[in-house]
Amino acid sequence: MAEQKENLQMEKIVSLCKRRGFVFQSSEIYGGINGFWDYGPLGAELKRNVKELWWNTMTRSRDDVAGLEATIIMSPEIWKASGHVNTFADLMRECPLTKKRVRADQVEPQSGTVIRYSGAYSRKQSEGSTEDEKKYSRLFDEFAPALKSEESIQKLFENNVSEAEVKNIGGLIPDGKLDFLRKATAAAFAKKVFQPFSILLQQGKPMESARKIATQYYTENGCSDPILLGEHVDKVENSVDFHPESGIELSSARPFNLMFKTYVGPVESEDNVAYLRPETAQAIFAQFKNVLETSRQRVPFGIAQVGKAFRNEVTPRNFTFRSREFEQMELEFFIKPDEVIDTIHGRVATISENPQSAIRNPQSNWGWQAWHQYWVEERVRFYEGIGLSREMLGFHIQTKEELAHYARACTDILFKFPFSKKDENGNVKGDELEGIAARSDFDLSQHQRFSGKPMGVFDEELRAAWAKLPKEKQDVLWKRYYDHRKNYLTKSAKPDETPEQISQQATDDANGLAKGQYIPHVIEPSAGVDRLILALITNAYSEVTKTDDKGKSETTVVMKFHPRVAPVKAGVFPLLKNKPELVAKAQSVYELLRPHLKAVYDDGGSIGKRYARQDEAGTPFCVTIDFDTLGEKPELLDTVTIRYRDDGRQERLKISELLDFLLSKVR
Ligand code: ATP
């Protein structure tokens, strides 16, 4: 019941998105394309606002983050180094008829009657050319359907069966025909490979429907005019082996790489393969040295990027939540390894020393844990600042089993979408908006190994501090750094690397500390723009029901976006459109606002209708120019009425103060 209500809520939201121009299905006039979405006029403004706010928060208002805008297609070596070519895959299963894929771990259990076929045999293909062959074929046509299984036919073919047994199997074999049948079976085997096929019978459907689908399946797989073999009925309970839509038994699970492949240049050869980036982060690592050298930053510092990413998701779903083309807002924040902090500061400050109030002020002795905690807090504050309250957010702290082998921690920030599932205690946990991962020095190390270019940094403070450390402390820190590097090098070893080479490399790396060299670690807050837009839309959606004097009630939608993200900040209306003085004044107010913020001018219909239109668009303020603005009441000359979307409150404001007032609300 609850789920139905939530589905209804999503349906209303999806329909509003189309009706008001927030989100359209991509290529809609051609029937759409699964997993791709377009943003309409209001959606485009909303998205732009979100990206700009993220960019301002993460780069322009900070001294320690620089920006980057890299290409979508990069050297395929990048994706080998990052591990995406080998491991960026979901296990998936396919419906052998519709070819629709499902993620192996996401098949809903089903129960019911299954009709199984051991295979099929093509009447036409095995007609044969000689008279003898034709005779055998006709015989086989006659008897094959009665043979119960592939195994029984196989046995017959291999001559391991007596005439009496065949009679038993087929029930219909006339005396003296066994030899013909054997030859016919051999002819059929030579021409057709038997493939089992099973289908879960939909409730209320006759057996004939299963036969029809099985026939279609075999026909489409090159078996013209098929004779179905070995039909039998089975029962299954909570089976995850059948496609949720077609009911057909799924293929076995195979890894399916999520990267979109293309070719660079005119020749479609393996040498020219390239990928559409599945994340924006890798460009940041690949350009780490260039940014470091040109931005005059020093570790700790970050590189931020906003841009498109592409994943050939097996099952795009939940509106824009899981799309195949989407945008990410990613920060890679590079920090010193804990051994370096310890060397320079004598200790590493931990989270427990950084209560909520202190976590906002980065300290030079912070280790990775404190930085990780800091970024989780910063990101939550960002969401709160655009209207997503803490109650609507949730957290998922990845377990050791869930973490990638190189990651030290990952906290996902979740949002409670209408489609988010309840846990066993009936609480909605939410679905991922953003992941904040402590990724150690894995990424830069990988690019160093694959490109052969050094990705480490030199730190004079480290070199000087190391020289002053007592030998025992040097040994402890050296060993810790060595162990970490050896662990990484062992796990990421190429097939031709020996344990001796790995130990030598780890030794060289640890010896780097004394020379002031190290590879930075990284904290990665990685957010999805589209998921955030969907969160903002579902969060803003509210319905207001009003009953008029005659008892007639009407429900309207109010999109309660935070003014900072609202697609349109102000609607400007003349009270009446047929009074030139009102229109001229309203136009001048509109012209005053539009260079600074997104405003719309509207003179169509009653004021009430115009308010309702803006409420649906989520416009937080409406400005009305009336006769008092023109000086009907002299004390109100050059003032306007400002109406607040969320409570309908109205105030009088001087035109000279209007812009500052609006800017103070929307920035
Ligand atoms: P999920 O587990 O939901 O597939 P993920 O953990 O693979 O997500 P990341 O690789 O950490 O996601 O990507 C960072 C962010 O990019 C996610 O938090 C999400 O906001 C966004 N994102 C990832 N995949 C998609 C997608 N298919 N559609 C929309 N946004 C996505």
CSV table of N, CA and C in Angstrom, one decimal, residues 114-239:
chain,number,residue,atom,x,y,z
A,114,VAL,N,6.7,-23.7,-14.5
A,114,VAL,CA,7.7,-23.5,-15.6
A,114,VAL,C,7.5,-24.5,-16.7
A,115,ILE,N,7.5,-24.1,-17.9
A,115,ILE,CA,7.5,-25.1,-19.0
A,115,ILE,C,8.9,-25.2,-19.6
A,116,ARG,N,9.4,-26.4,-19.6
A,116,ARG,CA,10.8,-26.5,-20.0
A,116,ARG,C,10.8,-27.3,-21.3
A,117,TYR,N,11.8,-27.0,-22.2
A,117,TYR,CA,12.0,-27.7,-23.4
A,117,TYR,C,13.4,-28.1,-23.5
A,118,SER,N,13.7,-29.3,-23.9
A,118,SER,CA,15.1,-29.8,-23.9
A,118,SER,C,15.8,-29.3,-25.2
A,119,GLY,N,15.0,-28.8,-26.2
A,119,GLY,CA,15.6,-28.3,-27.4
A,119,GLY,C,14.6,-28.2,-28.5
A,120,ALA,N,15.1,-28.0,-29.7
A,120,ALA,CA,14.2,-28.0,-30.8
A,120,ALA,C,14.9,-28.5,-32.0
A,121,TYR,N,14.2,-28.8,-33.0
A,121,TYR,CA,14.7,-29.4,-34.2
A,121,TYR,C,14.0,-28.9,-35.4
A,122,SER,N,14.7,-28.5,-36.4
A,122,SER,CA,14.1,-27.8,-37.5
A,122,SER,C,13.6,-28.8,-38.6
A,123,ARG,N,12.4,-28.7,-38.8
A,123,ARG,CA,11.7,-29.6,-39.8
A,123,ARG,C,12.4,-29.3,-41.1
A,124,LYS,N,12.5,-28.0,-41.5
A,124,LYS,CA,12.9,-27.6,-42.8
A,124,LYS,C,14.4,-28.0,-43.0
A,125,GLN,N,15.2,-27.5,-42.1
A,125,GLN,CA,16.6,-27.7,-42.3
A,125,GLN,C,17.0,-29.1,-42.5
A,126,SER,N,16.3,-30.1,-41.9
A,126,SER,CA,16.7,-31.4,-41.9
A,126,SER,C,15.9,-32.3,-42.9
A,127,GLU,N,15.4,-31.6,-43.9
A,127,GLU,CA,14.6,-32.3,-44.9
A,127,GLU,C,15.6,-33.3,-45.7
A,128,GLY,N,16.8,-32.8,-45.8
A,128,GLY,CA,17.8,-33.6,-46.5
A,128,GLY,C,17.7,-33.5,-48.0
A,129,SER,N,18.7,-34.0,-48.7
A,129,SER,CA,18.7,-33.9,-50.2
A,129,SER,C,18.4,-35.3,-50.9
A,130,THR,N,19.0,-36.3,-50.3
A,130,THR,CA,18.8,-37.6,-50.9
A,130,THR,C,17.4,-38.2,-50.5
A,131,GLU,N,17.0,-39.2,-51.2
A,131,GLU,CA,15.7,-39.8,-50.9
A,131,GLU,C,15.7,-40.4,-49.5
A,132,ASP,N,16.9,-41.0,-49.2
A,132,ASP,CA,17.1,-41.7,-47.9
A,132,ASP,C,17.0,-40.6,-46.7
A,133,GLU,N,17.7,-39.5,-46.9
A,133,GLU,CA,17.7,-38.5,-45.9
A,133,GLU,C,16.3,-38.0,-45.7
A,134,LYS,N,15.6,-37.8,-46.8
A,134,LYS,CA,14.2,-37.2,-46.6
A,134,LYS,C,13.4,-38.2,-45.8
A,135,LYS,N,13.6,-39.5,-46.1
A,135,LYS,CA,12.8,-40.5,-45.4
A,135,LYS,C,13.1,-40.5,-43.9
A,136,TYR,N,14.4,-40.4,-43.6
A,136,TYR,CA,14.8,-40.3,-42.2
A,136,TYR,C,14.2,-39.1,-41.5
A,137,SER,N,14.3,-38.0,-42.2
A,137,SER,CA,13.8,-36.8,-41.7
A,137,SER,C,12.3,-36.8,-41.3
A,138,ARG,N,11.6,-37.3,-42.3
A,138,ARG,CA,10.1,-37.4,-42.0
A,138,ARG,C,9.8,-38.3,-40.8
A,139,LEU,N,10.6,-39.4,-40.7
A,139,LEU,CA,10.4,-40.2,-39.5
A,139,LEU,C,10.8,-39.5,-38.2
A,140,PHE,N,11.9,-38.8,-38.3
A,140,PHE,CA,12.3,-38.1,-37.1
A,140,PHE,C,11.3,-37.0,-36.7
A,141,ASP,N,10.7,-36.3,-37.7
A,141,ASP,CA,9.7,-35.4,-37.4
A,141,ASP,C,8.5,-36.0,-36.7
A,142,GLU,N,8.3,-37.2,-37.1
A,142,GLU,CA,7.1,-37.9,-36.5
A,142,GLU,C,7.4,-38.3,-35.0
A,143,PHE,N,8.6,-38.7,-34.8
A,143,PHE,CA,8.9,-39.3,-33.5
A,143,PHE,C,9.6,-38.3,-32.5
A,144,ALA,N,10.3,-37.4,-33.0
A,144,ALA,CA,11.1,-36.5,-32.1
A,144,ALA,C,10.3,-35.9,-31.0
A,145,PRO,N,9.1,-35.3,-31.3
A,145,PRO,CA,8.4,-34.7,-30.2
A,145,PRO,C,8.0,-35.6,-29.0
A,146,ALA,N,7.9,-36.9,-29.4
A,146,ALA,CA,7.6,-37.8,-28.3
A,146,ALA,C,8.8,-38.2,-27.4
A,147,LEU,N,10.0,-37.9,-27.9
A,147,LEU,CA,11.2,-38.2,-27.1
A,147,LEU,C,11.2,-37.2,-26.0
A,148,LYS,N,11.5,-37.7,-24.8
A,148,LYS,CA,11.3,-36.9,-23.6
A,148,LYS,C,12.4,-35.8,-23.4
A,149,SER,N,13.6,-36.2,-23.7
A,149,SER,CA,14.6,-35.3,-23.4
A,149,SER,C,15.8,-35.3,-24.4
A,150,GLU,N,16.6,-34.3,-24.3
A,150,GLU,CA,17.8,-34.3,-25.1
A,150,GLU,C,18.6,-35.5,-24.9
A,151,GLU,N,18.6,-35.9,-23.6
A,151,GLU,CA,19.4,-37.0,-23.2
A,151,GLU,C,18.9,-38.3,-23.9
A,152,SER,N,17.6,-38.5,-24.0
A,152,SER,CA,17.1,-39.7,-24.6
A,152,SER,C,17.4,-39.7,-26.0
A,153,ILE,N,17.4,-38.6,-26.7
A,153,ILE,CA,17.7,-38.5,-28.1
A,153,ILE,C,19.2,-38.8,-28.3
A,154,GLN,N,20.0,-38.2,-27.4
A,154,GLN,CA,21.5,-38.4,-27.5
A,154,GLN,C,21.8,-39.9,-27.3
A,155,LYS,N,21.1,-40.6,-26.4
A,155,LYS,CA,21.3,-42.0,-26.1
A,155,LYS,C,21.0,-42.8,-27.3
A,156,LEU,N,19.9,-42.4,-27.9
A,156,LEU,CA,19.5,-43.1,-29.1
A,156,LEU,C,20.5,-43.0,-30.3
A,157,PHE,N,21.0,-41.8,-30.4
A,157,PHE,CA,21.9,-41.4,-31.4
A,157,PHE,C,23.2,-42.2,-31.2
A,158,GLU,N,23.6,-42.4,-30.0
A,158,GLU,CA,24.8,-43.1,-29.7
A,158,GLU,C,24.6,-44.7,-29.7
A,159,ASN,N,23.5,-45.1,-30.1
A,159,ASN,CA,23.2,-46.5,-30.2
A,159,ASN,C,23.2,-47.3,-28.9
A,160,ASN,N,23.1,-46.6,-27.8
A,160,ASN,CA,23.1,-47.2,-26.5
A,160,ASN,C,21.8,-47.6,-26.1
A,161,VAL,N,20.9,-47.9,-27.0
A,161,VAL,CA,19.5,-48.1,-26.5
A,161,VAL,C,18.9,-49.2,-27.3
A,162,SER,N,18.1,-50.0,-26.7
A,162,SER,CA,17.5,-51.1,-27.4
A,162,SER,C,16.1,-50.6,-27.9
A,163,GLU,N,15.6,-51.4,-28.9
A,163,GLU,CA,14.3,-51.0,-29.5
A,163,GLU,C,13.2,-50.9,-28.4
A,164,ALA,N,13.3,-51.9,-27.4
A,164,ALA,CA,12.3,-51.9,-26.3
A,164,ALA,C,12.4,-50.6,-25.5
A,165,GLU,N,13.6,-50.2,-25.3
A,165,GLU,CA,13.8,-48.9,-24.5
A,165,GLU,C,13.2,-47.7,-25.2
A,166,VAL,N,13.5,-47.7,-26.5
A,166,VAL,CA,13.1,-46.6,-27.3
A,166,VAL,C,11.6,-46.5,-27.3
A,167,LYS,N,11.0,-47.6,-27.4
A,167,LYS,CA,9.5,-47.7,-27.4
A,167,LYS,C,9.0,-47.1,-26.0
A,168,ASN,N,9.8,-47.4,-25.0
A,168,ASN,CA,9.5,-46.9,-23.7
A,168,ASN,C,9.6,-45.4,-23.6
A,169,ILE,N,10.7,-44.9,-24.2
A,169,ILE,CA,11.0,-43.5,-24.2
A,169,ILE,C,9.9,-42.7,-25.0
A,170,GLY,N,9.8,-43.2,-26.3
A,170,GLY,CA,8.9,-42.5,-27.2
A,170,GLY,C,7.5,-42.9,-27.1
A,171,GLY,N,7.3,-44.2,-26.7
A,171,GLY,CA,6.0,-44.7,-26.6
A,171,GLY,C,5.3,-45.0,-27.9
A,172,LEU,N,5.9,-44.5,-29.0
A,172,LEU,CA,5.2,-44.6,-30.3
A,172,LEU,C,6.0,-45.2,-31.4
A,173,ILE,N,7.2,-45.7,-31.0
A,173,ILE,CA,8.1,-46.2,-32.1
A,173,ILE,C,7.6,-47.5,-32.6
A,174,PRO,N,7.2,-47.6,-33.9
A,174,PRO,CA,6.7,-48.8,-34.4
A,174,PRO,C,7.9,-49.9,-34.6
A,175,ASP,N,7.5,-51.1,-34.6
A,175,ASP,CA,8.5,-52.2,-34.7
A,175,ASP,C,9.3,-52.0,-36.0
A,176,GLY,N,10.6,-52.3,-35.8
A,176,GLY,CA,11.4,-52.3,-37.0
A,176,GLY,C,11.9,-51.0,-37.5
A,177,LYS,N,11.5,-49.9,-36.8
A,177,LYS,CA,11.8,-48.5,-37.4
A,177,LYS,C,13.0,-47.9,-36.6
A,178,LEU,N,13.5,-48.7,-35.7
A,178,LEU,CA,14.6,-48.1,-34.8
A,178,LEU,C,15.8,-47.6,-35.7
A,179,ASP,N,16.2,-48.4,-36.6
A,179,ASP,CA,17.3,-48.0,-37.4
A,179,ASP,C,17.1,-46.7,-38.1
A,180,PHE,N,16.0,-46.6,-38.7
A,180,PHE,CA,15.6,-45.4,-39.4
A,180,PHE,C,15.7,-44.2,-38.5
A,181,LEU,N,15.1,-44.4,-37.3
A,181,LEU,CA,15.1,-43.3,-36.3
A,181,LEU,C,16.5,-42.9,-35.9
A,182,ARG,N,17.4,-43.9,-35.7
A,182,ARG,CA,18.7,-43.6,-35.4
A,182,ARG,C,19.4,-42.7,-36.4
A,183,LYS,N,19.2,-43.1,-37.7
A,183,LYS,CA,19.8,-42.4,-38.7
A,183,LYS,C,19.2,-41.0,-38.8
A,184,ALA,N,17.9,-40.9,-38.6
A,184,ALA,CA,17.3,-39.6,-38.7
A,184,ALA,C,17.8,-38.7,-37.6
A,185,THR,N,18.0,-39.3,-36.4
A,185,THR,CA,18.5,-38.5,-35.3
A,185,THR,C,19.9,-38.0,-35.6
A,186,ALA,N,20.7,-38.9,-36.2
A,186,ALA,CA,22.0,-38.5,-36.5
A,186,ALA,C,22.0,-37.3,-37.5
A,187,ALA,N,21.1,-37.4,-38.5
A,187,ALA,CA,21.0,-36.3,-39.5
A,187,ALA,C,20.5,-35.0,-38.8
A,188,ALA,N,19.6,-35.1,-37.9
A,188,ALA,CA,19.1,-33.9,-37.2
A,188,ALA,C,20.2,-33.3,-36.3
A,189,PHE,N,21.0,-34.2,-35.6
A,189,PHE,CA,22.0,-33.7,-34.8
A,189,PHE,C,23.1,-33.0,-35.6
A,190,ALA,N,23.3,-33.5,-36.8
A,190,ALA,CA,24.3,-32.9,-37.6
A,190,ALA,C,23.9,-31.5,-38.0
A,191,LYS,N,22.6,-31.2,-38.0
A,191,LYS,CA,22.2,-29.9,-38.5
A,191,LYS,C,21.7,-29.0,-37.4
A,192,LYS,N,21.3,-29.5,-36.3
A,192,LYS,CA,20.8,-28.6,-35.2
A,192,LYS,C,21.4,-28.9,-33.9
A,193,VAL,N,21.8,-27.9,-33.2
A,193,VAL,CA,22.3,-28.0,-31.9
A,193,VAL,C,21.1,-27.8,-31.0
A,194,PHE,N,20.9,-28.7,-30.1
A,194,PHE,CA,19.8,-28.6,-29.1
A,194,PHE,C,20.1,-27.6,-28.0
A,195,GLN,N,19.1,-26.7,-27.7
A,195,GLN,CA,19.3,-25.8,-26.7
A,195,GLN,C,18.1,-25.8,-25.8
A,196,PRO,N,18.3,-26.0,-24.5
A,196,PRO,CA,17.2,-26.0,-23.6
A,196,PRO,C,16.6,-24.6,-23.5
A,197,PHE,N,15.3,-24.5,-23.3
A,197,PHE,CA,14.6,-23.2,-23.1
A,197,PHE,C,13.5,-23.4,-22.1
A,198,SER,N,13.4,-22.5,-21.2
A,198,SER,CA,12.3,-22.6,-20.2
A,198,SER,C,11.6,-21.3,-20.0
A,199,ILE,N,10.4,-21.3,-19.7
A,199,ILE,CA,9.6,-20.1,-19.5
A,199,ILE,C,8.6,-20.3,-18.3
A,200,LEU,N,8.5,-19.2,-17.5
A,200,LEU,CA,7.6,-19.2,-16.4
A,200,LEU,C,6.2,-18.8,-17.0
A,201,LEU,N,5.3,-19.7,-16.8
A,201,LEU,CA,4.0,-19.5,-17.4
A,201,LEU,C,3.3,-18.4,-16.7
A,202,GLN,N,2.8,-17.3,-17.4
A,202,GLN,CA,2.2,-16.2,-16.7
A,202,GLN,C,0.8,-16.7,-16.2
A,203,GLN,N,0.4,-16.1,-15.1
A,203,GLN,CA,-0.8,-16.6,-14.5
A,203,GLN,C,-2.0,-16.5,-15.4
A,204,GLY,N,-2.8,-17.6,-15.5
A,204,GLY,CA,-4.0,-17.6,-16.3
A,204,GLY,C,-3.7,-17.9,-17.8
A,205,LYS,N,-2.4,-18.0,-18.2
A,205,LYS,CA,-2.1,-18.3,-19.6
A,205,LYS,C,-2.1,-19.8,-19.9
A,206,PRO,N,-2.5,-20.2,-21.0
A,206,PRO,CA,-2.5,-21.6,-21.4
A,206,PRO,C,-1.1,-22.1,-21.8
A,207,MET,N,-0.9,-23.4,-21.7
A,207,MET,CA,0.4,-24.0,-22.2
A,207,MET,C,0.8,-23.5,-23.6
A,208,GLU,N,-0.3,-23.3,-24.4
A,208,GLU,CA,0.0,-22.9,-25.8
A,208,GLU,C,0.8,-21.6,-25.9
A,209,SER,N,0.6,-20.7,-24.9
A,209,SER,CA,1.3,-19.5,-24.9
A,209,SER,C,2.8,-19.7,-24.8
A,210,ALA,N,3.2,-20.7,-23.9
A,210,ALA,CA,4.6,-21.0,-23.7
A,210,ALA,C,5.1,-21.6,-25.0
A,211,ARG,N,4.3,-22.5,-25.6
A,211,ARG,CA,4.8,-23.1,-26.9
A,211,ARG,C,5.0,-22.1,-27.9
A,212,LYS,N,4.2,-21.1,-28.0
A,212,LYS,CA,4.3,-20.0,-29.0
A,212,LYS,C,5.6,-19.2,-28.8
A,213,ILE,N,5.9,-18.9,-27.5
A,213,ILE,CA,7.1,-18.1,-27.2
A,213,ILE,C,8.3,-19.0,-27.5
A,214,ALA,N,8.3,-20.3,-27.1
A,214,ALA,CA,9.4,-21.2,-27.4
A,214,ALA,C,9.7,-21.3,-28.9
A,215,THR,N,8.6,-21.4,-29.6
A,215,THR,CA,8.7,-21.5,-31.1
A,215,THR,C,9.3,-20.2,-31.6
A,216,GLN,N,8.9,-19.1,-31.1
A,216,GLN,CA,9.5,-17.8,-31.6
A,216,GLN,C,11.0,-17.8,-31.3
A,217,TYR,N,11.3,-18.2,-30.0
A,217,TYR,CA,12.7,-18.2,-29.6
A,217,TYR,C,13.6,-19.0,-30.6
A,218,TYR,N,13.1,-20.3,-30.8
A,218,TYR,CA,13.9,-21.2,-31.7
A,218,TYR,C,14.0,-20.6,-33.1
A,219,THR,N,12.8,-20.1,-33.6
A,219,THR,CA,12.8,-19.5,-35.0
A,219,THR,C,13.8,-18.4,-35.1
A,220,GLU,N,13.8,-17.5,-34.1
A,220,GLU,CA,14.7,-16.4,-34.1
A,220,GLU,C,16.2,-16.8,-34.0
A,221,ASN,N,16.4,-18.0,-33.5
A,221,ASN,CA,17.7,-18.5,-33.4
A,221,ASN,C,18.1,-19.4,-34.5
A,222,GLY,N,17.5,-19.3,-35.6
A,222,GLY,CA,17.9,-20.0,-36.8
A,222,GLY,C,17.3,-21.3,-37.0
A,223,CYS,N,16.3,-21.7,-36.2
A,223,CYS,CA,15.7,-23.0,-36.3
A,223,CYS,C,14.4,-22.9,-37.0
A,224,SER,N,14.4,-22.9,-38.3
A,224,SER,CA,13.1,-22.6,-39.0
A,224,SER,C,12.1,-23.7,-38.8
A,225,ASP,N,10.9,-23.3,-38.7
A,225,ASP,CA,9.8,-24.3,-38.5
A,225,ASP,C,10.1,-25.3,-37.4
A,226,PRO,N,10.3,-24.9,-36.2
A,226,PRO,CA,10.9,-25.8,-35.1
A,226,PRO,C,9.9,-26.8,-34.6
A,227,ILE,N,10.4,-27.9,-34.3
A,227,ILE,CA,9.6,-28.9,-33.5
A,227,ILE,C,10.2,-28.9,-32.1
A,228,LEU,N,9.3,-28.6,-31.2
A,228,LEU,CA,9.8,-28.5,-29.8
A,228,LEU,C,10.0,-29.9,-29.2
A,229,LEU,N,11.1,-30.0,-28.5
A,229,LEU,CA,11.4,-31.3,-27.9
A,229,LEU,C,11.4,-31.3,-26.4
A,230,GLY,N,11.0,-32.5,-25.9
A,230,GLY,CA,11.1,-32.8,-24.4
A,230,GLY,C,10.3,-31.8,-23.5
A,231,GLU,N,9.1,-31.4,-23.9
A,231,GLU,CA,8.3,-30.5,-23.1
A,231,GLU,C,8.0,-31.1,-21.8
A,232,HIS,N,8.3,-30.4,-20.7
A,232,HIS,CA,7.8,-30.9,-19.4
A,232,HIS,C,7.5,-29.7,-18.4
A,233,VAL,N,6.7,-30.0,-17.5
A,233,VAL,CA,6.2,-29.0,-16.6
A,233,VAL,C,6.9,-29.1,-15.2
A,234,ASP,N,7.3,-28.0,-14.7
A,234,ASP,CA,8.0,-27.9,-13.5
A,234,ASP,C,7.4,-26.8,-12.5
A,235,LYS,N,7.8,-26.9,-11.3
A,235,LYS,CA,7.3,-25.8,-10.4
A,235,LYS,C,8.6,-25.1,-9.8
A,236,VAL,N,8.5,-23.8,-9.6
A,236,VAL,CA,9.6,-23.1,-8.9
A,236,VAL,C,9.1,-22.2,-7.8
A,237,GLU,N,9.9,-22.0,-6.8
A,237,GLU,CA,9.5,-21.2,-5.7
A,237,GLU,C,10.6,-20.1,-5.5
A,238,ASN,N,10.3,-18.9,-5.5
A,238,ASN,CA,11.2,-17.8,-5.3
A,238,ASN,C,12.5,-17.9,-6.1
A,239,SER,N,12.3,-18.2,-7.4
A,239,SER,CA,13.4,-18.4,-8.2
A,239,SER,C,13.9,-17.0,-8.8
